[in-house]
Short mmCIF file of C-alpha atoms and ligand atoms in Angstrom, two decimals:
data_model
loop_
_atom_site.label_atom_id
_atom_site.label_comp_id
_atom_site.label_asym_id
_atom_site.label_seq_id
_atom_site.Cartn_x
_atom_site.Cartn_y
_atom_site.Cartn_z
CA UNK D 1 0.00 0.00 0.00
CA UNK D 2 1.61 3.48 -0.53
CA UNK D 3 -0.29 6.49 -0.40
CA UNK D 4 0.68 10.04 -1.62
CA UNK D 5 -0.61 13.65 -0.11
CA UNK D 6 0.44 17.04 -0.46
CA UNK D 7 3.37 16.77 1.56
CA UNK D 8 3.30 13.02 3.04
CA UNK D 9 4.34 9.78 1.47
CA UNK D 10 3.10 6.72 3.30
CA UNK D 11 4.59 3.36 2.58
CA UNK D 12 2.99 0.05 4.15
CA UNK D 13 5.51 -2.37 4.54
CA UNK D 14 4.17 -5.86 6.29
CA UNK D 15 6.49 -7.56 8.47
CA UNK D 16 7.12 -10.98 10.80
CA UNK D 17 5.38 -14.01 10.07
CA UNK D 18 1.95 -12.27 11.20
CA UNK D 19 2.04 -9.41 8.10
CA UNK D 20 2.06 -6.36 10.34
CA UNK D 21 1.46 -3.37 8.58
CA UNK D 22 4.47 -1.37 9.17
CA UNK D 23 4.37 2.05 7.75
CA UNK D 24 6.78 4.04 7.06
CA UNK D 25 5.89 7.90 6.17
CA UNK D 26 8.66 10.54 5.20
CA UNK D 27 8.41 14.26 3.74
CA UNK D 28 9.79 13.95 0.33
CA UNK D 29 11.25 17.66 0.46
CA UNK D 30 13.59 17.14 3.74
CA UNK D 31 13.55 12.92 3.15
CA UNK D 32 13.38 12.72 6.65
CA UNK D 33 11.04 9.74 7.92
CA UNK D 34 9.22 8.43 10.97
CA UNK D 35 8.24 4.64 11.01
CA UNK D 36 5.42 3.48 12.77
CA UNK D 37 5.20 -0.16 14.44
CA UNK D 38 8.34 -1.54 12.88
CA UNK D 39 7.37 -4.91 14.74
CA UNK D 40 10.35 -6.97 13.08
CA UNK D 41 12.34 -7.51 9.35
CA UNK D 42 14.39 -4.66 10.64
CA UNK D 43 16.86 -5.36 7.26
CA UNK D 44 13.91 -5.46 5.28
CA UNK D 45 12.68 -2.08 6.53
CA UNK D 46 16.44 -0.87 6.49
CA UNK D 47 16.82 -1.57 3.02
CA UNK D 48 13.70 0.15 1.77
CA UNK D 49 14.91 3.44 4.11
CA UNK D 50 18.26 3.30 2.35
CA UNK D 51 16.49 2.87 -1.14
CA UNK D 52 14.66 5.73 -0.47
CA UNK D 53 17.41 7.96 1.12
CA UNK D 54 15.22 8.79 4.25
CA UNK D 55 16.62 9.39 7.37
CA UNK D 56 14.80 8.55 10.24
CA UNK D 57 13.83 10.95 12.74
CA UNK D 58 11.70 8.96 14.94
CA UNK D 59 9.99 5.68 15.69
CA UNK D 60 6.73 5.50 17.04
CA UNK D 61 4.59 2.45 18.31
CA UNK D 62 1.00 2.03 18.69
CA UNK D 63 1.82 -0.57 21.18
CA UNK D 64 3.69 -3.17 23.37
CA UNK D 65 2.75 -6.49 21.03
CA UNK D 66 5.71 -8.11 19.31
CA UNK D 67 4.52 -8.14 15.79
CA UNK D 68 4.65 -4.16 16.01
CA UNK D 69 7.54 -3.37 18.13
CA UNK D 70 10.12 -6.50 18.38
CA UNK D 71 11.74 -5.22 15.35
CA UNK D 72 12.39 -1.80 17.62
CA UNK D 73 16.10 -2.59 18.51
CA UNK D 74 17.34 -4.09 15.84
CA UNK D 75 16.59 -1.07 13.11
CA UNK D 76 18.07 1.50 16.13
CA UNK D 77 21.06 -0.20 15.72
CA UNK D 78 20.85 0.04 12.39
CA UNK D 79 19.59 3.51 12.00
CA UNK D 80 22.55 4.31 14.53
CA UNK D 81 24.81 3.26 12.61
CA UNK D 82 23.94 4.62 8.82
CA UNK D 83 22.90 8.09 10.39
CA UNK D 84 25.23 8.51 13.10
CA UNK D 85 22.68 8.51 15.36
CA UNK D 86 19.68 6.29 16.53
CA UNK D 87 16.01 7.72 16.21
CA UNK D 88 13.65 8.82 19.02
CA UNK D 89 11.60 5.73 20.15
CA UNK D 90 8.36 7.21 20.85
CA UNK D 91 6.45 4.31 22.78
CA UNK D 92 2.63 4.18 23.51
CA UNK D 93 0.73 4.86 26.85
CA UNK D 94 3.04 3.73 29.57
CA UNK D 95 0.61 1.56 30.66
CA UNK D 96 2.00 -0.73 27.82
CA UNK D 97 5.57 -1.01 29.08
CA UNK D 98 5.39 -4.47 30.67
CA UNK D 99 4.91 -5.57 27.05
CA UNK D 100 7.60 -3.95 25.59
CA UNK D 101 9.51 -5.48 28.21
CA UNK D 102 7.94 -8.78 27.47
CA UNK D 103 8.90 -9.35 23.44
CA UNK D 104 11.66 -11.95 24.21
CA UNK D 105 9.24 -13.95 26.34
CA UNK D 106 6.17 -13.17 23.60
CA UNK D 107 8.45 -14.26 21.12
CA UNK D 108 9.82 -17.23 22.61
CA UNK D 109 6.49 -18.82 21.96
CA UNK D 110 6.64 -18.58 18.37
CA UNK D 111 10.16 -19.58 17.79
CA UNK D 112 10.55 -15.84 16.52
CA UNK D 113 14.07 -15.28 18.49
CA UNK D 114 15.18 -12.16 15.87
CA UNK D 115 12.43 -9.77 17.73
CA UNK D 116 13.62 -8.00 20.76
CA UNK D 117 12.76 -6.17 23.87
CA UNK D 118 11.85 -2.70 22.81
CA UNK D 119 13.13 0.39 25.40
CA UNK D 120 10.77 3.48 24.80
CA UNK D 121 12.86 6.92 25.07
CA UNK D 122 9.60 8.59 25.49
CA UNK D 123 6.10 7.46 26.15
CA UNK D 124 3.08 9.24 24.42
CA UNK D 125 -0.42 10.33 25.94
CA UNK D 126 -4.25 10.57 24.79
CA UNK D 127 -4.26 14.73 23.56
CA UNK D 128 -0.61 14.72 23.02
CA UNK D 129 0.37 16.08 19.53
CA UNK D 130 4.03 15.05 17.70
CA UNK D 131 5.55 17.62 15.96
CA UNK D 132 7.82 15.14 13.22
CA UNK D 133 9.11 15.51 9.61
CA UNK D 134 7.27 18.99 9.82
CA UNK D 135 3.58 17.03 10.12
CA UNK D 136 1.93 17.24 13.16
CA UNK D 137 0.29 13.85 14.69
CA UNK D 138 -2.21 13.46 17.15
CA UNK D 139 -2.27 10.89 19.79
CA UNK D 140 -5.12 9.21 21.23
CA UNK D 141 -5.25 6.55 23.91
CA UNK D 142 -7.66 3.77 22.60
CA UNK D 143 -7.47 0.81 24.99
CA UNK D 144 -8.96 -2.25 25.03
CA UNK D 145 -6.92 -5.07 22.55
CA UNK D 146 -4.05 -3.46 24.98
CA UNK D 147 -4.22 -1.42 28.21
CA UNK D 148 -1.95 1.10 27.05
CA UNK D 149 -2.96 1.24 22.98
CA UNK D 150 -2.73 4.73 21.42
CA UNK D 151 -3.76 5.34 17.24
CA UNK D 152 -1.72 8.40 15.52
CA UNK D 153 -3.59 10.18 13.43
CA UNK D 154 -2.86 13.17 10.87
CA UNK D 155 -5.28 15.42 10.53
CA UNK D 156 -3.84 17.27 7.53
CA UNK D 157 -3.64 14.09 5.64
CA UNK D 158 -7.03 12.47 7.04
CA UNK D 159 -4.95 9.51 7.85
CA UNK D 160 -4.85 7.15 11.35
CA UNK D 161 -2.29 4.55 11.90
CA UNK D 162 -5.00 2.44 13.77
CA UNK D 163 -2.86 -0.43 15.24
CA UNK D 164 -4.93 -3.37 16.79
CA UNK D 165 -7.50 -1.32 17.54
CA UNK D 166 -10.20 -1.39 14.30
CA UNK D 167 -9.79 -2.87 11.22
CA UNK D 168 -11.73 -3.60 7.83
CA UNK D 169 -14.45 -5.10 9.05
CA UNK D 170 -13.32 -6.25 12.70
CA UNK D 171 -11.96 -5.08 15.92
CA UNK D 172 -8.34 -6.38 18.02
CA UNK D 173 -8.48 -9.05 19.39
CA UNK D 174 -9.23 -8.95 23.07
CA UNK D 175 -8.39 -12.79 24.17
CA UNK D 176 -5.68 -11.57 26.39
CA UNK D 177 -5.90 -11.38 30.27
CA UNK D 178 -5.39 -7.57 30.45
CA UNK D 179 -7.78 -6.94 27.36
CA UNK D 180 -10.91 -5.83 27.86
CA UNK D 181 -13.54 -6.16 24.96
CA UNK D 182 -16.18 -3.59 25.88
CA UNK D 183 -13.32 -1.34 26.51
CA UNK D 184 -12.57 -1.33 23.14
CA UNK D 185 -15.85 -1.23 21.61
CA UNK D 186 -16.26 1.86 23.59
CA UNK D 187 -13.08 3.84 22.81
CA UNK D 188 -13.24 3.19 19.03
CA UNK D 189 -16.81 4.70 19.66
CA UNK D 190 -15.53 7.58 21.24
CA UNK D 191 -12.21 8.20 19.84
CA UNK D 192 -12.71 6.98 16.18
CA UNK D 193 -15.83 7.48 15.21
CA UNK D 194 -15.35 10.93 16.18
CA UNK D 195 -13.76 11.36 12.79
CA UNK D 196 -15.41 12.36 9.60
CA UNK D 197 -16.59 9.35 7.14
CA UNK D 198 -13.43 10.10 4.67
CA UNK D 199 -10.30 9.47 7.22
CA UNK D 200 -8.46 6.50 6.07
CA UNK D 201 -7.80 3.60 8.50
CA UNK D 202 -4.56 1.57 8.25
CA UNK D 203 -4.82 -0.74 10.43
CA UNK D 204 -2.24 -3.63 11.99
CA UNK D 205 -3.33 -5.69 9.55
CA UNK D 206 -4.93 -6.48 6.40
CA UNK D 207 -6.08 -3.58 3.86
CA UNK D 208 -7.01 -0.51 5.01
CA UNK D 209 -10.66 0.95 5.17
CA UNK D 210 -11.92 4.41 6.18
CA UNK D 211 -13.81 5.21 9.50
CA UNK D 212 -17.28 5.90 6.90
CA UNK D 213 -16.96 2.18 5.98
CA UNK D 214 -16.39 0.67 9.51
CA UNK D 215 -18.75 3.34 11.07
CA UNK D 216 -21.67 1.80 9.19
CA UNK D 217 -20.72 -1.49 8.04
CA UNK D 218 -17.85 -3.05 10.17
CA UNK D 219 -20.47 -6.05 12.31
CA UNK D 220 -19.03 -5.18 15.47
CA UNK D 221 -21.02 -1.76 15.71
CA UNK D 222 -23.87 -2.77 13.18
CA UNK D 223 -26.39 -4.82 14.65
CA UNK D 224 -27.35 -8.07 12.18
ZN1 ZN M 301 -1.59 -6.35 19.07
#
């Protein structure tokens, strides 16, 4: 998936065995870049910054699962290297550290032993706004699939970077012990259907919809 507005290039690049959508959006005048859930095939994502020529300012993660952040520590060292210096890691709520902190242990289970613990630099809040690669993007804290799960969204470019939270046609899953399904039903309610009809969703994974779509079809908010 790439998509092109006046002043934003977004490329969706799926990684790890579970095809998260990692995106990676850069400002074509400066080439700098900011990559959002890079959850693993760090030299994958590497290769496609270096094609480009983007340097990456920041990193930002919706939150603490391993399919969108285990691929955190590898591409700093990466990054670190090629630019001379690592990006910001801009993490989600804090209340999603103990998964960050968990990746190894996540992984472990899957026989995926190339994703890492991810270290945040910074933690994000619900009204907090990220001034990067001269676009501004909102935060907002939509828990639920995880405690501390926050969606970025660019208001300029009617764009969110949705996470786990909804996608085409279904919600995150919320089979874990510290998800909470009514939660989530409620803050994509609040939070997301806030937006107008014509904001595009990218979700975690699979194609990406727009909150008019998932607003009046997606089965989790339309009764049968
Ligand atoms: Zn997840």
């Amino acid at each position: 998936m790439h998509f092109t507005f006046d002043g934003l290039q977004v490329r969706v690049v799926p990684v790890t065995p579970f095809r998260q959508n990692c995106s990676v959006l850069w400002n074509p005048e400066t080439a700098e870049a900011v990559v959002v859930d890079p959850g693993g095939d760090a030299d994958v994502l590497a290769q496609f910054l270096g094609q480009n020529n983007l340097t990456v300012s920041a990193i930002i993660l919706t939150h603490g699962h391993l399919d969108h952040a285990g691929g955190v520590a590898p591409l700093c060292r990466i990054l670190a290297e090629r630019q001379g210096k690592a990006p910001v890691v801009i993490g989600p709520d804090k209340r999603d550290e103990f998964l960050l902190s968990s990746i190894e242990k996540q992984a472990g289970h899957f026989g995926l032993s190339e994703l890492e613990n991810a270290t945040a630099d910074e933690y994000s809040e619900d009204g907090q706004v990220l001034d990067l690669i001269g676009r501004k993007l909102h935060v907002l804290h939509v828990p639920g699939h995880t405690p501390g799960h926050v969606v970025f969204i660019d208001h300029a470019a009617k764009i969110v970077f949705a996470g786990d939270t909804l996608f085409k046609g279904a919600v995150g899953r919320t089979d874990f012990a510290y998800a909470d399904e009514s939660l989530l039903l409620n803050s994509i309610r609040e939070k997301l259907f806030s937006l107008d009809d014509g904001y595009i969703v990218v979700p975690g994974h699979g194609g990406h919809t727009t909150v008019g779509s998932e607003r009046s079809g997606n089965p989790f908010f339309n009764a049968g």
